[in-house]
Tab-separated table of C-alpha atoms in Angstrom:
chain	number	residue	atom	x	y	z
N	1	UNK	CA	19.098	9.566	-0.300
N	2	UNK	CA	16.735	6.863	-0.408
N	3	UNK	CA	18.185	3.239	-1.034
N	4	UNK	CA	17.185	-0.504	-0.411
N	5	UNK	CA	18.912	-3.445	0.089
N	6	UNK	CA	18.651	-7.086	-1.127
N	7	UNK	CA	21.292	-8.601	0.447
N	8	UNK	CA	20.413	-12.349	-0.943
N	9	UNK	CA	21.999	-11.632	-4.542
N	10	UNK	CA	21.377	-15.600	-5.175
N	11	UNK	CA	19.187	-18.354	-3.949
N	12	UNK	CA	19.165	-21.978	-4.847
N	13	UNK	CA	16.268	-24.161	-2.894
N	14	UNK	CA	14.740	-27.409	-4.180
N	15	UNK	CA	11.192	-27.646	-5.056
N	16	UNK	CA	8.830	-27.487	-1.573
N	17	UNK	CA	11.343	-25.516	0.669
N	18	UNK	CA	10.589	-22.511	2.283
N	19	UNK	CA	11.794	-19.051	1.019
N	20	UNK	CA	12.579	-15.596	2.202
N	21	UNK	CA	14.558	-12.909	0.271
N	22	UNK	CA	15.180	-10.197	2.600
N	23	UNK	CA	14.777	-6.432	1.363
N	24	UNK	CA	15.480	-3.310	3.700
N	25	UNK	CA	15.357	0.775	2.881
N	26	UNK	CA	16.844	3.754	4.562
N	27	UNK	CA	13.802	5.982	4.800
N	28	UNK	CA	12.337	6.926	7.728
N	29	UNK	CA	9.218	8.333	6.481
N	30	UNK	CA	5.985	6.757	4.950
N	31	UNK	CA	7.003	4.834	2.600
N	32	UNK	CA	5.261	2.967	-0.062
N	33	UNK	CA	7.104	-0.698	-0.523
N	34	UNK	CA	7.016	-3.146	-3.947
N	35	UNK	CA	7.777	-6.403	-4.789
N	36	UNK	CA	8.271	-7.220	-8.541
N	37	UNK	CA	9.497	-10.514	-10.350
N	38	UNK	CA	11.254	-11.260	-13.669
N	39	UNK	CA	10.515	-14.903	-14.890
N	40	UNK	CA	12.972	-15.897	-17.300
N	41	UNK	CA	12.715	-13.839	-20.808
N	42	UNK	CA	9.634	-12.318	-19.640
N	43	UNK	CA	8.595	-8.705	-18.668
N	44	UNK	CA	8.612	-6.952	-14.966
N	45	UNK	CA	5.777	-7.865	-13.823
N	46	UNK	CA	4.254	-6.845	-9.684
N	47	UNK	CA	4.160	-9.584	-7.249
N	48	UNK	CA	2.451	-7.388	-4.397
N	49	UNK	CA	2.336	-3.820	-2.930
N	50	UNK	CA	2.379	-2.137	0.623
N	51	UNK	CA	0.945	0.984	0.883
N	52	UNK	CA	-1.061	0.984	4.603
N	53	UNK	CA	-3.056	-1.270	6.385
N	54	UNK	CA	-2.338	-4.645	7.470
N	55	UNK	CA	1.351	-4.975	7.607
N	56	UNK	CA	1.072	-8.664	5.988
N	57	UNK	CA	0.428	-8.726	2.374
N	58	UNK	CA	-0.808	-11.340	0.131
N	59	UNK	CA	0.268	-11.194	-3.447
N	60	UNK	CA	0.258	-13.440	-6.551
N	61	UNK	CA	1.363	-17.068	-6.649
N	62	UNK	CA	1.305	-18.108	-2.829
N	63	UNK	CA	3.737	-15.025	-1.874
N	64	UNK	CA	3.484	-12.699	0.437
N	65	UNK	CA	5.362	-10.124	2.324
N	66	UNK	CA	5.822	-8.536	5.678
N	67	UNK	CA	6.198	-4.661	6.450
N	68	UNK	CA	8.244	-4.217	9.598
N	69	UNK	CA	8.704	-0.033	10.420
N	70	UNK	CA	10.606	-0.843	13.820
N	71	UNK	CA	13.559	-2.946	10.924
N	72	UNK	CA	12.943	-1.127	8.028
N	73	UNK	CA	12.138	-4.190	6.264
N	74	UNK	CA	10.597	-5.766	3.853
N	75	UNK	CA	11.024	-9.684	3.550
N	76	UNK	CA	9.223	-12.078	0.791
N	77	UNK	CA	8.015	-15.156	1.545
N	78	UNK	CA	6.400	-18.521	0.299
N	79	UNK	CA	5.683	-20.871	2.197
N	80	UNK	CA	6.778	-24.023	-0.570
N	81	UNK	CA	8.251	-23.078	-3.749
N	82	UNK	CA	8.311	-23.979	-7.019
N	83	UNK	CA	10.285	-24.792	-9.935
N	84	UNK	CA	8.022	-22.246	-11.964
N	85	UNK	CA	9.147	-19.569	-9.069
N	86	UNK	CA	12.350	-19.580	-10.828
N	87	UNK	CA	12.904	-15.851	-11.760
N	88	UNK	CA	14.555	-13.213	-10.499
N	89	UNK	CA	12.859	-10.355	-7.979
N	90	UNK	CA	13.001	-6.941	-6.975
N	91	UNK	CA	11.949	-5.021	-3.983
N	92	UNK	CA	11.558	-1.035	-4.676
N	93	UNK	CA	10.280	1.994	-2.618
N	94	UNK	CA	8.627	5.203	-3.480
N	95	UNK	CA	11.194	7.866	-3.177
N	96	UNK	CA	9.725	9.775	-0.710
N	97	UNK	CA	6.203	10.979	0.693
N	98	UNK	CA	6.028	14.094	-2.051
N	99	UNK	CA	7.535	12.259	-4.742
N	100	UNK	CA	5.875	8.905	-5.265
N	101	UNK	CA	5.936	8.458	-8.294
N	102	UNK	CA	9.221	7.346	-9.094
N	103	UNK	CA	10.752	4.157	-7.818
N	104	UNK	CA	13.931	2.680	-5.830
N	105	UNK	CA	14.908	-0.434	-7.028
N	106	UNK	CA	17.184	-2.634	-4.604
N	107	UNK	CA	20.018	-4.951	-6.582
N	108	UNK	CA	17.873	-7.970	-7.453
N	109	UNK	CA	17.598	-11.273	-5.824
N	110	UNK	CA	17.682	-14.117	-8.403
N	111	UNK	CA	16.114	-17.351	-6.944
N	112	UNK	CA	16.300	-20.759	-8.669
N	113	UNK	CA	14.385	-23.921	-7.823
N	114	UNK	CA	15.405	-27.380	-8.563
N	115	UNK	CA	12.754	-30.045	-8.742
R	1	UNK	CA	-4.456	-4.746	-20.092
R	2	UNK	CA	-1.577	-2.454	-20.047
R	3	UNK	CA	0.317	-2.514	-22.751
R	4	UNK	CA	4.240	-1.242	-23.066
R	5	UNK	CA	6.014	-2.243	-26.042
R	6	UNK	CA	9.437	-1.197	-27.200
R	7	UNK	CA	10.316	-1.289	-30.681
R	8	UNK	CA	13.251	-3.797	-30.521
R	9	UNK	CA	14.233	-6.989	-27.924
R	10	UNK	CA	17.826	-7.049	-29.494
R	11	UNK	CA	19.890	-4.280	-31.058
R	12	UNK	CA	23.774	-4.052	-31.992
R	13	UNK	CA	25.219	-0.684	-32.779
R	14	UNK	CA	28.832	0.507	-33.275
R	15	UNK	CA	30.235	2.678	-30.742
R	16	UNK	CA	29.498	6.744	-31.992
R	17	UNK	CA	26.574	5.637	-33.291
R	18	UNK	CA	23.074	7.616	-32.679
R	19	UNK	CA	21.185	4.783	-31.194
R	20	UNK	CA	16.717	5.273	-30.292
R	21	UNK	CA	15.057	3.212	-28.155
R	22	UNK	CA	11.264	3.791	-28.933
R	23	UNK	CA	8.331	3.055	-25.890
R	24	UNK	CA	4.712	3.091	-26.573
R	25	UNK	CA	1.909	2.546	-24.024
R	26	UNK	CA	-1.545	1.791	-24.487
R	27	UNK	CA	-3.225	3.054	-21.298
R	28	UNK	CA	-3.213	6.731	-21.326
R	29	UNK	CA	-0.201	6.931	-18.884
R	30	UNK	CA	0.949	10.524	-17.945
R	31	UNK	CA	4.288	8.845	-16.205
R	32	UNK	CA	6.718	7.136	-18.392
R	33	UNK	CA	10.370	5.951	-17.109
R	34	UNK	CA	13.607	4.567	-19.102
R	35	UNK	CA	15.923	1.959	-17.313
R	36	UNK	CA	19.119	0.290	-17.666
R	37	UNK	CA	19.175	-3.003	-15.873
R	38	UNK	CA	22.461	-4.755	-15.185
R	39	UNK	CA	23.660	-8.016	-13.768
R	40	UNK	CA	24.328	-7.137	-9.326
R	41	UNK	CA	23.060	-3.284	-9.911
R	42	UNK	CA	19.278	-3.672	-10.495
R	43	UNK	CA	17.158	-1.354	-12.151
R	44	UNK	CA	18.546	2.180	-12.207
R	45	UNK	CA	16.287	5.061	-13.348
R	46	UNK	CA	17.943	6.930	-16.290
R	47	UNK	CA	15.142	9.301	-17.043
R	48	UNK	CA	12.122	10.330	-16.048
R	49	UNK	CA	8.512	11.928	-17.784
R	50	UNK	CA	5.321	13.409	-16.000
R	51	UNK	CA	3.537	14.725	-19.364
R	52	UNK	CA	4.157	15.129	-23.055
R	53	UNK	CA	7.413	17.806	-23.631
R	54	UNK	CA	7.919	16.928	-20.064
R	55	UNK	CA	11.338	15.023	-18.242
R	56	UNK	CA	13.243	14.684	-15.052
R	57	UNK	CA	16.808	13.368	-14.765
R	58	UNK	CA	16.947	10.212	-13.238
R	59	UNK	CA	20.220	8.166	-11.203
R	60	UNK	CA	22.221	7.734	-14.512
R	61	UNK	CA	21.460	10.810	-17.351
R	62	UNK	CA	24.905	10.992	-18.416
R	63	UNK	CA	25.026	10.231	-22.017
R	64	UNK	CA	21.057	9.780	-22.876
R	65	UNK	CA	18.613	11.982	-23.791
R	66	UNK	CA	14.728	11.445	-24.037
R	67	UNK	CA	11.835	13.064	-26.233
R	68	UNK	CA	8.160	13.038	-25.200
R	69	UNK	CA	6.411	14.585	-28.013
R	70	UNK	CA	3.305	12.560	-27.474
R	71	UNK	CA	1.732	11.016	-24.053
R	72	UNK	CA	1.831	7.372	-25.208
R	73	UNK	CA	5.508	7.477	-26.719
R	74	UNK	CA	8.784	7.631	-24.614
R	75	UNK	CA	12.030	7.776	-26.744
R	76	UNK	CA	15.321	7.127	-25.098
R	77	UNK	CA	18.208	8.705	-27.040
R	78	UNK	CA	21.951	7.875	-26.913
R	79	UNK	CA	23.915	10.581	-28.771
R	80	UNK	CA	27.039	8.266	-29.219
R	81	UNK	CA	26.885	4.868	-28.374
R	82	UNK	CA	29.890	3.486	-26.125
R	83	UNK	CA	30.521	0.439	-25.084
R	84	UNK	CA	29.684	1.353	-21.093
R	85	UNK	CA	26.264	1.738	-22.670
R	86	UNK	CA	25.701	-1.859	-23.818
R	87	UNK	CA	22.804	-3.085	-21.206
R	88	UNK	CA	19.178	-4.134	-21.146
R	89	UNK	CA	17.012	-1.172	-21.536
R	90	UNK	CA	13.233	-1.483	-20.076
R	91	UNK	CA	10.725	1.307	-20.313
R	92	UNK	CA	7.694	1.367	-18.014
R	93	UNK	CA	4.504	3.517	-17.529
R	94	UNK	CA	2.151	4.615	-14.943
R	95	UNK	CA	-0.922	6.693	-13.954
R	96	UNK	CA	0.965	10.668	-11.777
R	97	UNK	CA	0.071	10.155	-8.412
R	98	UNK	CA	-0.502	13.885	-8.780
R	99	UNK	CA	-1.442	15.247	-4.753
R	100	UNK	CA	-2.053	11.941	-4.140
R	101	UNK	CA	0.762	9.935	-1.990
R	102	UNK	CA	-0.361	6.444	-3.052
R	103	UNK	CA	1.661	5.661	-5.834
R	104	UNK	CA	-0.007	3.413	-9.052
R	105	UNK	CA	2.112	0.729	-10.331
R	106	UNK	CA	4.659	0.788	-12.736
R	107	UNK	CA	3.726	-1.802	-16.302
R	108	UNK	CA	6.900	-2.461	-17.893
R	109	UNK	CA	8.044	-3.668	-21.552
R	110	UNK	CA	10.108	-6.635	-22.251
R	111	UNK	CA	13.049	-4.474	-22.421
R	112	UNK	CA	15.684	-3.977	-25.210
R	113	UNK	CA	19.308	-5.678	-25.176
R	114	UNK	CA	21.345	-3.513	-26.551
R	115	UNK	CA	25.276	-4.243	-27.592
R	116	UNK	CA	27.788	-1.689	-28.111
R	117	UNK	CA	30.318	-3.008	-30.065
C-alpha cells in the first residue's frame, strides 16, 4: 500500500532562516504529489502541486518544492521564513495511477517561527 | 470560490449517542471525502463518495457511516459515539478525475472538533 513519510514531526526556526520539511512515498509508479498547509484555526488550504513537468515547483508564499523519482521524495522549501509561515503542513499522494482521486496524507509537519 | 462548510466547529456528545456531521459544497463537486485528523497521525480518510447514493470505505470505516442523498451534501454518521471517536473531523470536495489521471484538488472545511465524553 501506498504511504508517505514526514519524518520532521516539529520545526522551530527564527524568522529569516531557511526551511525544508522532508516528505517521501513508497510508490513506484506515476504519482501525483501535494503540499497543503494549516495556519492556525484556519482551513486546509494547497500550497502547490506536482503532477509532470518541471520537477521544481513554485507554489504560494515564496515556497516551493522539489520532485526527486531516483529518492522518492518530495522536500518543501523557502528560502527565508516567516513568522506568518507558522502553521502546520502536509504532503499527500494520489493513491495510485487508476485511482487518483483519493489522497495519502503523510503525519504532518508542524513548523513554528519565532521573530 | 469553493466553498465547504460543515455545520458545526465544536460539538460535545455523550458516548452512545447518534452523532451527524453535515458537509455542504458549493461547486458542483462529484467527489466528497470525510476525515479524522489527529495530533502525530495526519489526515486519515474515513470515507469516501464519487456521486450522490454513492461511497467507498476509506483507512478508518469502523464505526461511521455516510449518506449522500444529494451531490452538494456529505453526511458523516457515528451510530454510537465513543470516546476513541473524539477528534477533529474535516470534510473536503473535489471535481472525479473520471479517465483522467490528473487529479483536481481537494477544498476542505474548517473541520468539526468533536468530544466524546
Amino acid at each position: 500500500a501506498q504511504s508517505v513519510s514526514q519524518h520532521n514531526h516539529h520545526v522551530i526556526l527564527s524568522e529569516a532562516a531557511s526551511l525544508e520539511l522532508g516528505c517521501n512515498y513508497s510508490y513506484g509508479g506515476t504519482v501525483n504529489l501535494f503540499w497543503y498547509v494549516q495556519y492556525p484555526g484556519q482551513h486546509l488550504q494547497l500550497l502547490l502541486k506536482y503532477f509532470s513537468g518541471d520537477p521544481l515547483v513554485k507554489g504560494i508564499k515564496g515556497f516551493e518544492a522539489e520532485f526527486i523519482k531516483s529518492k522518492f521524495s518530495f522536500n518543501l522549501r523557502k528560502p527565508s521564513v516567516q513568522w506568518s509561515d507558522t502553521a502546520e503542513y502536509f504532503c499527500a499522494v494520489t493513491a495510485g495511477t487508476w485511482n487518483t482521486d483519493k489522497l495519502i496524507f503523510g503525519t504532518g509537519t508542524r513548523l513554528q517561527v519565532f521573530p | 470560490d469553493v466553498k465547504v462548510t460543515q455545520s458545526s466547529r465544536y460539538l460535545v456528545k455523550r458516548t452512545g449517542e447518534k452523532v451527524f456531521l453535515e458537509c455542504v459544497q458549493d461547486m458542483d463537486h462529484e467527489n466528497m471525502f470525510w476525515y479524522r485528523q489527529d495530533p502525530g497521525l495526519g489526515l486519515r480518510l474515513i470515507y469516501f463518495s464519487y456521486d450522490v447514493k454513492m461511497k467507498e470505505k476509506g483507512d478508518i470505516p469502523e464505526g461511521y457511516s455516510v449518506s449522500r442523498e444529494k451531490k452538494e451534501r456529505f453526511s458523516l454518521i457515528l451510530e454510537s459515539a465513543s470516546t476513541n471517536q473524539t477528534s477533529m473531523y474535516l470534510c473536503a470536495s473535489s471535481f472525479g478525475t473520471g479517465n483522467l489521471e490528473v487529479p483536481y484538488e481537494q477544498y476542505f472545511g474548517p473541520g468539526t472538533r468533536l468530544t466524546v465524553t
